[in-house]
């Protein structure tokens, strides 16, 4: 799985990059067919915004999350993506 990490109005530090990568490896445990991921971390005034688009076999999954703390925004983003990935996986197994 390839992770593209982009920052808007924020510097992507090593610790942020490692945090994002460790979170996405958890996602990969649920669904191995994630081809690549594009993550955008954005700061607008007091809101920290994390959004991601997953390119997976059979489509794309997109989610976005806002929080005052970037790490909390990333956590919420992963939770949303996790639910969507599980839903996508269930659809694949039903057919």
N, CA, C and O atoms as a DFTB+ gen file, in Angstrom:
380 C
 N C O
     1  1       0.847      -1.181       0.000
     2  2       0.000       0.000       0.000
     3  2       0.888       1.238       0.000
     4  3       1.794       1.390       0.819
     5  1       0.588       2.116      -0.957
     6  2       1.365       3.359      -1.067
     7  2       0.555       4.493      -0.457
     8  3      -0.625       4.650      -0.773
     9  1       1.173       5.281       0.412
    10  2       0.504       6.404       1.053
    11  2       1.110       7.709       0.559
    12  3       2.304       7.953       0.733
    13  1       0.278       8.550      -0.059
    14  2       0.701       9.894      -0.460
    15  2       0.163      10.857       0.580
    16  3      -1.047      10.939       0.793
    17  1       1.054      11.580       1.225
    18  2       0.660      12.490       2.301
    19  2       0.944      13.922       1.873
    20  3       2.076      14.260       1.525
    21  1      -0.088      14.765       1.898
    22  2       0.036      16.154       1.490
    23  2      -0.413      17.056       2.632
    24  3      -1.363      16.731       3.344
    25  1       0.255      18.172       2.808
    26  2      -0.136      19.121       3.840
    27  2      -0.487      20.472       3.240
    28  3       0.252      20.994       2.407
    29  1      -1.612      21.040       3.660
    30  2      -1.997      22.391       3.264
    31  2      -1.919      23.258       4.514
    32  3      -2.622      23.000       5.491
    33  1      -1.088      24.264       4.492
    34  2      -0.891      25.179       5.625
    35  2      -0.366      24.439       6.864
    36  3      -0.564      24.888       7.993
    37  1       0.292      23.322       6.644
    38  2       0.871      22.565       7.760
    39  2       2.108      21.838       7.248
    40  3       2.138      21.346       6.120
    41  1       3.115      21.783       8.092
    42  2       4.322      21.037       7.734
    43  2       4.147      19.591       8.177
    44  3       3.787      19.325       9.324
    45  1       4.401      18.661       7.266
    46  2       4.276      17.239       7.586
    47  2       5.562      16.810       8.300
    48  3       6.602      16.620       7.669
    49  1       5.472      16.663       9.604
    50  2       6.639      16.248      10.383
    51  2       6.779      14.727      10.300
    52  3       5.854      14.027       9.888
    53  1       7.947      14.234      10.698
    54  2       8.176      12.788      10.704
    55  2       7.190      12.080      11.623
    56  3       6.695      11.000      11.301
    57  1       6.908      12.699      12.774
    58  2       5.994      12.049      13.720
    59  2       4.573      11.978      13.152
    60  3       3.874      10.985      13.357
    61  1       4.144      13.024      12.443
    62  2       2.824      12.997      11.804
    63  2       2.774      11.912      10.738
    64  3       1.804      11.159      10.651
    65  1       3.831      11.837       9.923
    66  2       3.887      10.838       8.852
    67  2       3.839       9.422       9.443
    68  3       3.100       8.566       8.958
    69  1       4.630       9.188      10.487
    70  2       4.646       7.856      11.125
    71  2       3.294       7.515      11.725
    72  3       2.849       6.369      11.657
    73  1       2.632       8.521      12.320
    74  2       1.323       8.313      12.930
    75  2       0.305       7.886      11.869
    76  3      -0.442       6.927      12.063
    77  1       0.283       8.612      10.742
    78  2      -0.643       8.292       9.650
    79  2      -0.353       6.889       9.116
    80  3      -1.275       6.101       8.906
    81  1       0.929       6.579       8.897
    82  2       1.281       5.263       8.352
    83  2       0.903       4.137       9.301
    84  3       0.433       3.089       8.858
    85  1       1.103       4.340      10.607
    86  2       0.753       3.284      11.567
    87  2      -0.755       3.063      11.600
    88  3      -1.214       1.929      11.734
    89  1      -1.525       4.138      11.479
    90  2      -2.983       4.020      11.476
    91  2      -3.474       3.284      10.231
    92  3      -4.387       2.462      10.313
    93  1      -2.872       3.576       9.084
    94  2      -3.328       2.935       7.852
    95  2      -2.928       1.458       7.781
    96  3      -3.577       0.684       7.077
    97  1      -1.875       1.055       8.494
    98  2      -1.547      -0.367       8.520
    99  2      -2.644      -1.143       9.249
   100  3      -2.897      -2.303       8.924
   101  1      -3.305      -0.508      10.243
   102  2      -4.438      -1.152      10.913
   103  2      -5.578      -1.380       9.928
   104  3      -6.220      -2.431       9.942
   105  1      -5.829      -0.380       9.064
   106  2      -6.869      -0.514       8.045
   107  2      -6.566      -1.680       7.112
   108  3      -7.456      -2.428       6.709
   109  1      -5.294      -1.811       6.782
   110  2      -4.883      -2.840       5.827
   111  2      -5.112      -4.244       6.392
   112  3      -5.280      -5.199       5.634
   113  1      -5.118      -4.369       7.718
   114  2      -5.387      -5.674       8.331
   115  2      -6.805      -6.137       8.027
   116  3      -7.055      -7.332       7.871
   117  1      -7.733      -5.187       7.943
   118  2      -9.128      -5.531       7.659
   119  2      -9.357      -5.815       6.180
   120  3     -10.206      -6.632       5.825
   121  1      -8.606      -5.144       5.325
   122  2      -8.842      -5.248       3.887
   123  2      -7.520      -5.079       3.161
   124  3      -6.977      -3.977       3.096
   125  1      -7.001      -6.175       2.613
   126  2      -5.651      -6.160       2.028
   127  2      -5.607      -5.482       0.667
   128  3      -4.529      -5.116       0.198
   129  1      -6.767      -5.308       0.018
   130  2      -6.758      -4.858      -1.373
   131  2      -6.765      -3.347      -1.527
   132  3      -7.349      -2.824      -2.476
   133  1      -6.125      -2.642      -0.609
   134  2      -5.980      -1.191      -0.737
   135  2      -4.743      -0.938      -1.585
   136  3      -3.629      -1.292      -1.199
   137  1      -4.949      -0.320      -2.749
   138  2      -3.839      -0.102      -3.673
   139  2      -3.008       1.118      -3.279
   140  3      -1.801       1.017      -3.058
   141  1      -3.672       2.269      -3.195
   142  2      -2.952       3.427      -2.696
   143  2      -3.899       4.382      -1.990
   144  3      -5.117       4.316      -2.153
   145  1      -3.312       5.263      -1.209
   146  2      -4.068       6.164      -0.349
   147  2      -3.529       7.574      -0.552
   148  3      -2.317       7.787      -0.591
   149  1      -4.441       8.532      -0.683
   150  2      -4.016       9.926      -0.748
   151  2      -4.594      10.630       0.476
   152  3      -5.812      10.743       0.619
   153  1      -3.717      11.099       1.352
   154  2      -4.130      11.752       2.589
   155  2      -3.765      13.227       2.504
   156  3      -2.638      13.580       2.155
   157  1      -4.735      14.090       2.828
   158  2      -4.485      15.529       2.854
   159  2      -4.753      16.025       4.269
   160  3      -5.848      15.856       4.805
   161  1      -3.740      16.637       4.861
   162  2      -3.885      17.261       6.178
   163  2      -3.933      18.766       5.956
   164  3      -3.065      19.332       5.291
   165  1      -4.953      19.412       6.517
   166  2      -5.209      20.813       6.230
   167  2      -5.495      21.560       7.531
   168  3      -6.118      21.012       8.441
   169  1      -5.046      22.797       7.619
   170  2      -5.354      23.625       8.784
   171  2      -6.114      24.852       8.303
   172  3      -5.627      25.605       7.460
   173  1      -7.316      25.048       8.847
   174  2      -8.100      26.246       8.550
   175  2      -8.462      26.896       9.874
   176  3      -9.276      26.371      10.633
   177  1      -7.857      28.031      10.141
   178  2      -8.040      28.755      11.403
   179  2      -7.819      27.815      12.587
   180  3      -6.690      27.378      12.812
   181  1      -8.864      27.495      13.348
   182  2      -8.676      26.632      14.521
   183  2      -8.971      25.170      14.232
   184  3      -8.744      24.314      15.087
   185  1      -9.477      24.869      13.031
   186  2      -9.841      23.486      12.709
   187  2      -8.699      22.756      11.994
   188  3      -8.079      23.287      11.073
   189  1      -8.448      21.554      12.435
   190  2      -7.485      20.673      11.768
   191  2      -8.330      19.683      10.962
   192  3      -9.210      19.023      11.514
   193  1      -8.066      19.581       9.678
   194  2      -8.878      18.731       8.812
   195  2      -8.002      17.634       8.215
   196  3      -6.925      17.894       7.678
   197  1      -8.487      16.415       8.322
   198  2      -7.797      15.278       7.703
   199  2      -8.773      14.637       6.732
   200  3      -9.918      14.354       7.086
   201  1      -8.315      14.407       5.502
   202  2      -9.168      13.709       4.544
   203  2      -8.331      12.701       3.777
   204  3      -7.125      12.870       3.602
   205  1      -8.996      11.654       3.328
   206  2      -8.269      10.599       2.619
   207  2      -9.143       9.974       1.553
   208  3     -10.359       9.857       1.701
   209  1      -8.486       9.573       0.467
   210  2      -9.155       8.837      -0.598
   211  2      -8.395       7.529      -0.776
   212  3      -7.195       7.527      -1.048
   213  1      -9.104       6.426      -0.619
   214  2      -8.505       5.105      -0.777
   215  2      -8.872       4.551      -2.139
   216  3     -10.047       4.514      -2.506
   217  1      -7.870       4.122      -2.886
   218  2      -8.115       3.432      -4.150
   219  2      -8.026       1.946      -3.840
   220  3      -6.965       1.425      -3.497
   221  1      -9.171       1.276      -3.969
   222  2      -9.223      -0.142      -3.634
   223  2      -9.752      -0.926      -4.825
   224  3     -10.304      -0.353      -5.764
   225  1      -9.577      -2.235      -4.777
   226  2     -10.143      -3.072      -5.832
   227  2     -11.655      -2.926      -5.787
   228  3     -12.285      -3.224      -4.773
   229  1     -12.236      -2.465      -6.895
   230  2     -13.680      -2.313      -6.943
   231  2     -14.171      -0.922      -6.596
   232  3     -15.370      -0.749      -6.379
   233  1     -13.299       0.082      -6.532
   234  2     -13.797       1.428      -6.298
   235  2     -12.882       2.314      -5.484
   236  3     -11.690       2.054      -5.323
   237  1     -13.500       3.388      -4.971
   238  2     -12.789       4.355      -4.142
   239  2     -13.591       4.603      -2.880
   240  3     -14.818       4.502      -2.874
   241  1     -12.881       4.928      -1.815
   242  2     -13.525       5.297      -0.559
   243  2     -12.945       6.639      -0.141
   244  3     -11.729       6.834      -0.157
   245  1     -13.829       7.566       0.236
   246  2     -13.385       8.895       0.647
   247  2     -13.999       9.233       1.999
   248  3     -15.159       8.919       2.264
   249  1     -13.205       9.878       2.850
   250  2     -13.720      10.341       4.141
   251  2     -12.966      11.595       4.552
   252  3     -11.829      11.824       4.141
   253  1     -13.621      12.392       5.366
   254  2     -12.992      13.597       5.886
   255  2     -13.370      13.767       7.351
   256  3     -14.432      13.319       7.783
   257  1     -12.501      14.410       8.105
   258  2     -12.722      14.567       9.535
   259  2     -12.108      15.876      10.013
   260  3     -11.041      16.278       9.550
   261  1     -12.795      16.542      10.949
   262  2     -12.281      17.801      11.501
   263  2     -12.184      17.702      13.017
   264  3     -13.015      17.073      13.671
   265  1     -11.154      18.336      13.556
   266  2     -10.994      18.391      15.012
   267  2     -10.030      19.524      15.334
   268  3      -9.338      20.030      14.450
   269  1      -9.986      19.918      16.595
   270  2      -9.036      20.961      16.993
   271  2      -7.616      20.416      17.058
   272  3      -6.652      21.175      16.956
   273  1      -7.482      19.094      17.228
   274  2      -6.182      18.438      17.309
   275  2      -5.999      17.539      16.089
   276  3      -6.873      16.727      15.785
   277  1      -4.881      17.674      15.390
   278  2      -4.660      16.913      14.156
   279  2      -4.658      15.414      14.406
   280  3      -5.207      14.657      13.605
   281  1      -4.054      14.973      15.498
   282  2      -4.005      13.538      15.787
   283  2      -5.413      12.987      16.021
   284  3      -5.722      11.873      15.599
   285  1      -6.258      13.759      16.688
   286  2      -7.652      13.337      16.919
   287  2      -8.416      13.313      15.593
   288  3      -9.250      12.434      15.377
   289  1      -8.136      14.266      14.711
   290  2      -8.770      14.292      13.390
   291  2      -8.374      13.054      12.588
   292  3      -9.207      12.462      11.902
   293  1      -7.096      12.665      12.676
   294  2      -6.621      11.465      11.971
   295  2      -7.302      10.223      12.546
   296  3      -7.717       9.341      11.795
   297  1      -7.421      10.149      13.881
   298  2      -8.110       9.017      14.519
   299  2      -9.547       8.894      14.028
   300  3      -9.999       7.801      13.688
   301  1     -10.269      10.018      13.991
   302  2     -11.661      10.009      13.549
   303  2     -11.751       9.620      12.073
   304  3     -12.671       8.912      11.664
   305  1     -10.798      10.084      11.290
   306  2     -10.751       9.738       9.866
   307  2     -10.587       8.234       9.687
   308  3     -11.286       7.622       8.879
   309  1      -9.673       7.644      10.433
   310  2      -9.426       6.200      10.341
   311  2     -10.682       5.427      10.745
   312  3     -11.016       4.424      10.114
   313  1     -11.383       5.882      11.791
   314  2     -12.624       5.228      12.207
   315  2     -13.648       5.230      11.081
   316  3     -14.284       4.211      10.812
   317  1     -13.809       6.376      10.422
   318  2     -14.766       6.478       9.313
   319  2     -14.368       5.560       8.160
   320  3     -15.199       4.841       7.604
   321  1     -13.081       5.598       7.812
   322  2     -12.599       4.761       6.708
   323  2     -12.755       3.283       7.046
   324  3     -13.112       2.477       6.188
   325  1     -12.486       2.935       8.300
   326  2     -12.598       1.550       8.749
   327  2     -14.013       1.030       8.542
   328  3     -14.209      -0.071       8.028
   329  1     -15.003       1.832       8.947
   330  2     -16.399       1.428       8.770
   331  2     -16.726       1.252       7.293
   332  3     -17.397       0.291       6.916
   333  1     -16.255       2.175       6.455
   334  2     -16.536       2.094       5.023
   335  2     -15.848       0.891       4.381
   336  3     -16.420       0.226       3.518
   337  1     -14.621       0.621       4.807
   338  2     -13.880      -0.521       4.261
   339  2     -14.584      -1.830       4.627
   340  3     -14.711      -2.727       3.792
   341  1     -15.036      -1.934       5.871
   342  2     -15.736      -3.146       6.307
   343  2     -17.035      -3.313       5.513
   344  3     -17.373      -4.421       5.096
   345  1     -17.762      -2.206       5.306
   346  2     -19.002      -2.247       4.531
   347  2     -18.713      -2.703       3.100
   348  3     -19.449      -3.519       2.545
   349  1     -17.644      -2.176       2.507
   350  2     -17.250      -2.537       1.139
   351  2     -16.886      -4.020       1.061
   352  3     -17.253      -4.713       0.112
   353  1     -16.164      -4.489       2.067
   354  2     -15.747      -5.890       2.110
   355  2     -16.970      -6.809       2.205
   356  3     -17.019      -7.854       1.556
   357  1     -17.969      -6.405       3.028
   358  2     -19.187      -7.201       3.155
   359  2     -19.930      -7.265       1.828
   360  3     -20.463      -8.315       1.472
   361  1     -19.974      -6.160       1.093
   362  2     -20.634      -6.155      -0.211
   363  2     -19.957      -7.146      -1.152
   364  3     -20.623      -7.875      -1.887
   365  1     -18.627      -7.164      -1.122
   366  2     -17.880      -8.066      -2.001
   367  2     -18.143      -9.523      -1.675
   368  3     -18.222     -10.351      -2.582
   369  1     -18.281      -9.855      -0.391
   370  2     -18.465     -11.249      -0.007
   371  2     -19.893     -11.724      -0.242
   372  3     -20.129     -12.926      -0.368
   373  1     -20.860     -10.788      -0.303
   374  2     -22.257     -11.172      -0.539
   375  2     -22.497     -11.592      -1.981
   376  3     -23.393     -12.390      -2.256
   377  1     -21.703     -11.060      -2.901
   378  2     -21.930     -11.348      -4.330
   379  2     -21.222     -12.592      -4.769
   380  3     -21.310     -12.973      -5.936
